[in-house]
Amino acid sequence: MTEAEILALPYRPCVGIMLVNRGGRVFAGQRLDNPAPAWQMPQGGIDPGEAPREAALRELGEETGVPASAVELVAETPGWLTYDLPPELVPRIWKGRFRGQKQRWFLMRFLGDDRLIDIRTPTPEFREWAWIEPGELPERIVPFKREIYRQVLEAFARHLG
C-alpha cells in the first residue's frame, strides 16, 4: 500500500485497560502471536452498538479471565488516543482496513487475588503475564505502541503514585 492509501484509512475503534493491583503494579501480557518479547496491556475492538466501558469490561474478561465484579473503575482517558501501525503491517492486520487504532483507555483497580487471572481463555491472546511497574511499560511494549503507552501513563499519573 502507498503512504497516501494508508493515510486515507480510518482508525479502528478500540479500548485499552490498565489493570492495577493493590501494590500499584500493572498487568501486562506477552502476546501469543508474536515470538519477540511483545508485551501489552489488555485491549481490543469495540463491537457495533457497544459502549467503550462495556467493551473494556468484556475485553478484560476475554483476555485475562478477570470478571467485572473483581475490578473498580478508577479513571478513563477524556478522549481518544491514536497510534499508527508500521506501514508494512497495515496490509496484514485487520485485512488492511485500518491505519492503526483509536483507543479509549480505562484505569481499573484489581480487587481480587491472582487466582482470578486465567489467560487460557477460549481465544487466548497471551502466553504469559506479569505485574510490572508502570514506568517499565513503554520499554516492554512493541516500539510502535510506546508513545501511546506514555500518553496513557501521563493520563493516569495522579492515580498511580
JSON list of C-alpha atoms in Angstrom, two decimals:
[
{"chain": "A", "resi": 1, "resn": "MET", "atom": "CA", "xyz": [0.00, 0.00, 0.00]},
{"chain": "A", "resi": 2, "resn": "THR", "atom": "CA", "xyz": [1.17, 3.52, -0.68]},
{"chain": "A", "resi": 3, "resn": "GLU", "atom": "CA", "xyz": [1.57, 6.12, 2.03]},
{"chain": "A", "resi": 4, "resn": "ALA", "atom": "CA", "xyz": [-1.42, 8.03, 0.65]},
{"chain": "A", "resi": 5, "resn": "GLU", "atom": "CA", "xyz": [-3.59, 4.89, 0.71]},
{"chain": "A", "resi": 6, "resn": "ILE", "atom": "CA", "xyz": [-2.60, 4.20, 4.31]},
{"chain": "A", "resi": 7, "resn": "LEU", "atom": "CA", "xyz": [-3.27, 7.78, 5.43]},
{"chain": "A", "resi": 8, "resn": "ALA", "atom": "CA", "xyz": [-6.74, 7.60, 3.85]},
{"chain": "A", "resi": 9, "resn": "LEU", "atom": "CA", "xyz": [-7.70, 4.64, 6.07]},
{"chain": "A", "resi": 10, "resn": "PRO", "atom": "CA", "xyz": [-9.66, 5.14, 9.30]},
{"chain": "A", "resi": 11, "resn": "TYR", "atom": "CA", "xyz": [-8.56, 4.16, 12.79]},
{"chain": "A", "resi": 12, "resn": "ARG", "atom": "CA", "xyz": [-10.08, 1.05, 14.36]},
{"chain": "A", "resi": 13, "resn": "PRO", "atom": "CA", "xyz": [-12.17, 1.94, 17.46]},
{"chain": "A", "resi": 14, "resn": "CYS", "atom": "CA", "xyz": [-10.69, 0.13, 20.42]},
{"chain": "A", "resi": 15, "resn": "VAL", "atom": "CA", "xyz": [-10.39, 0.13, 24.20]},
{"chain": "A", "resi": 16, "resn": "GLY", "atom": "CA", "xyz": [-7.40, -0.45, 26.45]},
{"chain": "A", "resi": 17, "resn": "ILE", "atom": "CA", "xyz": [-7.32, -1.46, 30.10]},
{"chain": "A", "resi": 18, "resn": "MET", "atom": "CA", "xyz": [-4.64, -0.54, 32.62]},
{"chain": "A", "resi": 19, "resn": "LEU", "atom": "CA", "xyz": [-5.32, -3.05, 35.38]},
{"chain": "A", "resi": 20, "resn": "VAL", "atom": "CA", "xyz": [-3.51, -2.11, 38.59]},
{"chain": "A", "resi": 21, "resn": "ASN", "atom": "CA", "xyz": [-3.13, -4.39, 41.60]},
{"chain": "A", "resi": 22, "resn": "ARG", "atom": "CA", "xyz": [-3.04, -3.35, 45.27]},
{"chain": "A", "resi": 23, "resn": "GLY", "atom": "CA", "xyz": [0.75, -2.94, 45.06]},
{"chain": "A", "resi": 24, "resn": "GLY", "atom": "CA", "xyz": [0.49, -0.40, 42.24]},
{"chain": "A", "resi": 25, "resn": "ARG", "atom": "CA", "xyz": [1.81, -2.78, 39.57]},
{"chain": "A", "resi": 26, "resn": "VAL", "atom": "CA", "xyz": [0.18, -3.11, 36.16]},
{"chain": "A", "resi": 27, "resn": "PHE", "atom": "CA", "xyz": [-0.96, -6.27, 34.38]},
{"chain": "A", "resi": 28, "resn": "ALA", "atom": "CA", "xyz": [0.90, -6.94, 31.13]},
{"chain": "A", "resi": 29, "resn": "GLY", "atom": "CA", "xyz": [0.76, -9.99, 28.91]},
{"chain": "A", "resi": 30, "resn": "GLN", "atom": "CA", "xyz": [3.26, -11.42, 26.44]},
{"chain": "A", "resi": 31, "resn": "ARG", "atom": "CA", "xyz": [1.42, -11.69, 23.12]},
{"chain": "A", "resi": 32, "resn": "LEU", "atom": "CA", "xyz": [0.88, -15.22, 21.91]},
{"chain": "A", "resi": 33, "resn": "ASP", "atom": "CA", "xyz": [1.07, -14.26, 18.21]},
{"chain": "A", "resi": 34, "resn": "ASN", "atom": "CA", "xyz": [4.50, -12.62, 18.40]},
{"chain": "A", "resi": 35, "resn": "PRO", "atom": "CA", "xyz": [7.70, -14.61, 19.05]},
{"chain": "A", "resi": 36, "resn": "ALA", "atom": "CA", "xyz": [9.51, -11.40, 20.06]},
{"chain": "A", "resi": 37, "resn": "PRO", "atom": "CA", "xyz": [9.08, -10.00, 23.59]},
{"chain": "A", "resi": 38, "resn": "ALA", "atom": "CA", "xyz": [5.88, -8.10, 22.74]},
{"chain": "A", "resi": 39, "resn": "TRP", "atom": "CA", "xyz": [4.08, -7.27, 25.97]},
{"chain": "A", "resi": 40, "resn": "GLN", "atom": "CA", "xyz": [0.91, -5.22, 26.23]},
{"chain": "A", "resi": 41, "resn": "MET", "atom": "CA", "xyz": [-1.97, -4.35, 28.47]},
{"chain": "A", "resi": 42, "resn": "PRO", "atom": "CA", "xyz": [-5.37, -5.86, 27.61]},
{"chain": "A", "resi": 43, "resn": "GLN", "atom": "CA", "xyz": [-7.03, -4.15, 24.66]},
{"chain": "A", "resi": 44, "resn": "GLY", "atom": "CA", "xyz": [-9.47, -4.88, 21.88]},
{"chain": "A", "resi": 45, "resn": "GLY", "atom": "CA", "xyz": [-12.05, -3.65, 19.44]},
{"chain": "A", "resi": 46, "resn": "ILE", "atom": "CA", "xyz": [-15.41, -2.16, 20.23]},
{"chain": "A", "resi": 47, "resn": "ASP", "atom": "CA", "xyz": [-18.32, -4.17, 18.83]},
{"chain": "A", "resi": 48, "resn": "PRO", "atom": "CA", "xyz": [-21.10, -2.36, 16.92]},
{"chain": "A", "resi": 49, "resn": "GLY", "atom": "CA", "xyz": [-23.52, -0.75, 19.37]},
{"chain": "A", "resi": 50, "resn": "GLU", "atom": "CA", "xyz": [-21.21, -1.37, 22.33]},
{"chain": "A", "resi": 51, "resn": "ALA", "atom": "CA", "xyz": [-20.19, 1.45, 24.67]},
{"chain": "A", "resi": 52, "resn": "PRO", "atom": "CA", "xyz": [-16.44, 1.79, 25.33]},
{"chain": "A", "resi": 53, "resn": "ARG", "atom": "CA", "xyz": [-16.80, 0.96, 29.04]},
{"chain": "A", "resi": 54, "resn": "GLU", "atom": "CA", "xyz": [-18.76, -2.20, 28.21]},
{"chain": "A", "resi": 55, "resn": "ALA", "atom": "CA", "xyz": [-16.12, -3.16, 25.66]},
{"chain": "A", "resi": 56, "resn": "ALA", "atom": "CA", "xyz": [-13.36, -2.64, 28.23]},
{"chain": "A", "resi": 57, "resn": "LEU", "atom": "CA", "xyz": [-15.01, -4.98, 30.75]},
{"chain": "A", "resi": 58, "resn": "ARG", "atom": "CA", "xyz": [-15.71, -7.56, 28.02]},
{"chain": "A", "resi": 59, "resn": "GLU", "atom": "CA", "xyz": [-12.13, -7.43, 26.70]},
{"chain": "A", "resi": 60, "resn": "LEU", "atom": "CA", "xyz": [-10.72, -7.69, 30.22]},
{"chain": "A", "resi": 61, "resn": "GLY", "atom": "CA", "xyz": [-12.71, -10.87, 30.79]},
{"chain": "A", "resi": 62, "resn": "GLU", "atom": "CA", "xyz": [-11.90, -12.31, 27.37]},
{"chain": "A", "resi": 63, "resn": "GLU", "atom": "CA", "xyz": [-8.15, -11.74, 27.71]},
{"chain": "A", "resi": 64, "resn": "THR", "atom": "CA", "xyz": [-7.49, -12.24, 31.42]},
{"chain": "A", "resi": 65, "resn": "GLY", "atom": "CA", "xyz": [-10.46, -14.14, 32.82]},
{"chain": "A", "resi": 66, "resn": "VAL", "atom": "CA", "xyz": [-10.98, -11.31, 35.34]},
{"chain": "A", "resi": 67, "resn": "PRO", "atom": "CA", "xyz": [-14.71, -10.68, 35.89]},
{"chain": "A", "resi": 68, "resn": "ALA", "atom": "CA", "xyz": [-16.22, -7.19, 36.10]},
{"chain": "A", "resi": 69, "resn": "SER", "atom": "CA", "xyz": [-17.06, -7.86, 39.75]},
{"chain": "A", "resi": 70, "resn": "ALA", "atom": "CA", "xyz": [-13.33, -8.03, 40.57]},
{"chain": "A", "resi": 71, "resn": "VAL", "atom": "CA", "xyz": [-12.46, -4.53, 39.34]},
{"chain": "A", "resi": 72, "resn": "GLU", "atom": "CA", "xyz": [-13.22, -0.96, 40.22]},
{"chain": "A", "resi": 73, "resn": "LEU", "atom": "CA", "xyz": [-13.19, 1.74, 37.55]},
{"chain": "A", "resi": 74, "resn": "VAL", "atom": "CA", "xyz": [-10.80, 4.47, 38.67]},
{"chain": "A", "resi": 75, "resn": "ALA", "atom": "CA", "xyz": [-10.47, 6.71, 35.62]},
{"chain": "A", "resi": 76, "resn": "GLU", "atom": "CA", "xyz": [-10.70, 6.88, 31.85]},
{"chain": "A", "resi": 77, "resn": "THR", "atom": "CA", "xyz": [-8.94, 8.99, 29.29]},
{"chain": "A", "resi": 78, "resn": "PRO", "atom": "CA", "xyz": [-11.03, 12.04, 28.44]},
{"chain": "A", "resi": 79, "resn": "GLY", "atom": "CA", "xyz": [-10.70, 11.45, 24.72]},
{"chain": "A", "resi": 80, "resn": "TRP", "atom": "CA", "xyz": [-9.35, 9.04, 22.14]},
{"chain": "A", "resi": 81, "resn": "LEU", "atom": "CA", "xyz": [-5.65, 8.28, 21.78]},
{"chain": "A", "resi": 82, "resn": "THR", "atom": "CA", "xyz": [-4.35, 7.06, 18.42]},
{"chain": "A", "resi": 83, "resn": "TYR", "atom": "CA", "xyz": [-1.42, 5.12, 17.08]},
{"chain": "A", "resi": 84, "resn": "ASP", "atom": "CA", "xyz": [-0.43, 4.14, 13.56]},
{"chain": "A", "resi": 85, "resn": "LEU", "atom": "CA", "xyz": [0.75, 0.71, 12.56]},
{"chain": "A", "resi": 86, "resn": "PRO", "atom": "CA", "xyz": [4.11, 0.48, 10.81]},
{"chain": "A", "resi": 87, "resn": "PRO", "atom": "CA", "xyz": [3.35, 0.73, 7.04]},
{"chain": "A", "resi": 88, "resn": "GLU", "atom": "CA", "xyz": [4.46, -2.85, 6.36]},
{"chain": "A", "resi": 89, "resn": "LEU", "atom": "CA", "xyz": [1.88, -4.19, 8.86]},
{"chain": "A", "resi": 90, "resn": "VAL", "atom": "CA", "xyz": [-1.14, -2.26, 7.54]},
{"chain": "A", "resi": 91, "resn": "PRO", "atom": "CA", "xyz": [-1.98, -4.71, 4.72]},
{"chain": "A", "resi": 92, "resn": "ARG", "atom": "CA", "xyz": [-1.56, -7.73, 7.02]},
{"chain": "A", "resi": 93, "resn": "ILE", "atom": "CA", "xyz": [-3.52, -6.66, 10.12]},
{"chain": "A", "resi": 94, "resn": "TRP", "atom": "CA", "xyz": [-7.32, -6.26, 10.11]},
{"chain": "A", "resi": 95, "resn": "LYS", "atom": "CA", "xyz": [-7.30, -7.10, 6.38]},
{"chain": "A", "resi": 96, "resn": "GLY", "atom": "CA", "xyz": [-5.80, -3.71, 5.54]},
{"chain": "A", "resi": 97, "resn": "ARG", "atom": "CA", "xyz": [-8.93, -1.79, 6.57]},
{"chain": "A", "resi": 98, "resn": "PHE", "atom": "CA", "xyz": [-7.33, 0.39, 9.28]},
{"chain": "A", "resi": 99, "resn": "ARG", "atom": "CA", "xyz": [-4.19, 2.50, 9.57]},
{"chain": "A", "resi": 100, "resn": "GLY", "atom": "CA", "xyz": [-4.00, 1.93, 13.33]},
{"chain": "A", "resi": 101, "resn": "GLN", "atom": "CA", "xyz": [-6.23, 2.26, 16.34]},
{"chain": "A", "resi": 102, "resn": "LYS", "atom": "CA", "xyz": [-8.05, 4.99, 18.22]},
{"chain": "A", "resi": 103, "resn": "GLN", "atom": "CA", "xyz": [-8.31, 3.88, 21.80]},
{"chain": "A", "resi": 104, "resn": "ARG", "atom": "CA", "xyz": [-10.27, 4.87, 24.88]},
{"chain": "A", "resi": 105, "resn": "TRP", "atom": "CA", "xyz": [-8.27, 3.77, 27.95]},
{"chain": "A", "resi": 106, "resn": "PHE", "atom": "CA", "xyz": [-9.65, 2.74, 31.33]},
{"chain": "A", "resi": 107, "resn": "LEU", "atom": "CA", "xyz": [-7.74, 2.52, 34.60]},
{"chain": "A", "resi": 108, "resn": "MET", "atom": "CA", "xyz": [-9.15, -0.27, 36.75]},
{"chain": "A", "resi": 109, "resn": "ARG", "atom": "CA", "xyz": [-8.12, -1.40, 40.21]},
{"chain": "A", "resi": 110, "resn": "PHE", "atom": "CA", "xyz": [-7.95, -5.18, 40.60]},
{"chain": "A", "resi": 111, "resn": "LEU", "atom": "CA", "xyz": [-9.85, -6.15, 43.76]},
{"chain": "A", "resi": 112, "resn": "GLY", "atom": "CA", "xyz": [-9.31, -9.90, 43.59]},
{"chain": "A", "resi": 113, "resn": "ASP", "atom": "CA", "xyz": [-6.31, -12.12, 44.01]},
{"chain": "A", "resi": 114, "resn": "ASP", "atom": "CA", "xyz": [-4.12, -13.57, 41.28]},
{"chain": "A", "resi": 115, "resn": "ARG", "atom": "CA", "xyz": [-6.06, -16.85, 41.22]},
{"chain": "A", "resi": 116, "resn": "LEU", "atom": "CA", "xyz": [-8.79, -15.00, 39.30]},
{"chain": "A", "resi": 117, "resn": "ILE", "atom": "CA", "xyz": [-6.41, -14.35, 36.40]},
{"chain": "A", "resi": 118, "resn": "ASP", "atom": "CA", "xyz": [-6.56, -17.03, 33.74]},
{"chain": "A", "resi": 119, "resn": "ILE", "atom": "CA", "xyz": [-5.05, -16.23, 30.35]},
{"chain": "A", "resi": 120, "resn": "ARG", "atom": "CA", "xyz": [-6.00, -19.69, 29.00]},
{"chain": "A", "resi": 121, "resn": "THR", "atom": "CA", "xyz": [-9.24, -18.27, 27.63]},
{"chain": "A", "resi": 122, "resn": "PRO", "atom": "CA", "xyz": [-11.26, -19.70, 24.67]},
{"chain": "A", "resi": 123, "resn": "THR", "atom": "CA", "xyz": [-9.33, -17.38, 22.32]},
{"chain": "A", "resi": 124, "resn": "PRO", "atom": "CA", "xyz": [-6.06, -16.71, 24.16]},
{"chain": "A", "resi": 125, "resn": "GLU", "atom": "CA", "xyz": [-4.02, -13.58, 23.45]},
{"chain": "A", "resi": 126, "resn": "PHE", "atom": "CA", "xyz": [-1.18, -14.03, 25.92]},
{"chain": "A", "resi": 127, "resn": "ARG", "atom": "CA", "xyz": [1.38, -16.78, 26.53]},
{"chain": "A", "resi": 128, "resn": "GLU", "atom": "CA", "xyz": [2.38, -15.42, 29.94]},
{"chain": "A", "resi": 129, "resn": "TRP", "atom": "CA", "xyz": [1.60, -12.46, 32.16]},
{"chain": "A", "resi": 130, "resn": "ALA", "atom": "CA", "xyz": [3.20, -10.43, 34.93]},
{"chain": "A", "resi": 131, "resn": "TRP", "atom": "CA", "xyz": [2.58, -7.50, 37.24]},
{"chain": "A", "resi": 132, "resn": "ILE", "atom": "CA", "xyz": [5.10, -4.81, 36.27]},
{"chain": "A", "resi": 133, "resn": "GLU", "atom": "CA", "xyz": [5.95, -1.33, 37.45]},
{"chain": "A", "resi": 134, "resn": "PRO", "atom": "CA", "xyz": [4.07, 1.33, 35.45]},
{"chain": "A", "resi": 135, "resn": "GLY", "atom": "CA", "xyz": [7.28, 3.06, 34.40]},
{"chain": "A", "resi": 136, "resn": "GLU", "atom": "CA", "xyz": [8.56, -0.16, 32.80]},
{"chain": "A", "resi": 137, "resn": "LEU", "atom": "CA", "xyz": [5.61, -0.41, 30.39]},
{"chain": "A", "resi": 138, "resn": "PRO", "atom": "CA", "xyz": [6.92, 1.66, 27.46]},
{"chain": "A", "resi": 139, "resn": "GLU", "atom": "CA", "xyz": [10.16, -0.30, 27.22]},
{"chain": "A", "resi": 140, "resn": "ARG", "atom": "CA", "xyz": [8.40, -3.68, 27.23]},
{"chain": "A", "resi": 141, "resn": "ILE", "atom": "CA", "xyz": [5.90, -2.75, 24.53]},
{"chain": "A", "resi": 142, "resn": "VAL", "atom": "CA", "xyz": [6.41, -3.08, 20.78]},
{"chain": "A", "resi": 143, "resn": "PRO", "atom": "CA", "xyz": [8.06, 0.13, 19.56]},
{"chain": "A", "resi": 144, "resn": "PHE", "atom": "CA", "xyz": [5.09, 1.45, 17.56]},
{"chain": "A", "resi": 145, "resn": "LYS", "atom": "CA", "xyz": [2.90, 1.46, 20.72]},
{"chain": "A", "resi": 146, "resn": "ARG", "atom": "CA", "xyz": [5.40, 3.14, 23.04]},
{"chain": "A", "resi": 147, "resn": "GLU", "atom": "CA", "xyz": [4.15, 6.68, 22.56]},
{"chain": "A", "resi": 148, "resn": "ILE", "atom": "CA", "xyz": [0.54, 5.78, 23.26]},
{"chain": "A", "resi": 149, "resn": "TYR", "atom": "CA", "xyz": [1.65, 3.93, 26.42]},
{"chain": "A", "resi": 150, "resn": "ARG", "atom": "CA", "xyz": [3.48, 7.07, 27.55]},
{"chain": "A", "resi": 151, "resn": "GLN", "atom": "CA", "xyz": [0.27, 9.05, 26.96]},
{"chain": "A", "resi": 152, "resn": "VAL", "atom": "CA", "xyz": [-1.74, 6.53, 28.99]},
{"chain": "A", "resi": 153, "resn": "LEU", "atom": "CA", "xyz": [0.78, 6.74, 31.84]},
{"chain": "A", "resi": 154, "resn": "GLU", "atom": "CA", "xyz": [0.58, 10.53, 31.75]},
{"chain": "A", "resi": 155, "resn": "ALA", "atom": "CA", "xyz": [-3.23, 10.48, 31.70]},
{"chain": "A", "resi": 156, "resn": "PHE", "atom": "CA", "xyz": [-3.37, 8.22, 34.77]},
{"chain": "A", "resi": 157, "resn": "ALA", "atom": "CA", "xyz": [-0.27, 9.51, 36.60]},
{"chain": "A", "resi": 158, "resn": "ARG", "atom": "CA", "xyz": [-2.16, 11.08, 39.52]},
{"chain": "A", "resi": 159, "resn": "HIS", "atom": "CA", "xyz": [-3.85, 7.73, 40.22]},
{"chain": "A", "resi": 160, "resn": "LEU", "atom": "CA", "xyz": [-0.69, 5.65, 40.03]},
{"chain": "A", "resi": 161, "resn": "GLY", "atom": "CA", "xyz": [1.56, 7.24, 42.60]}
]
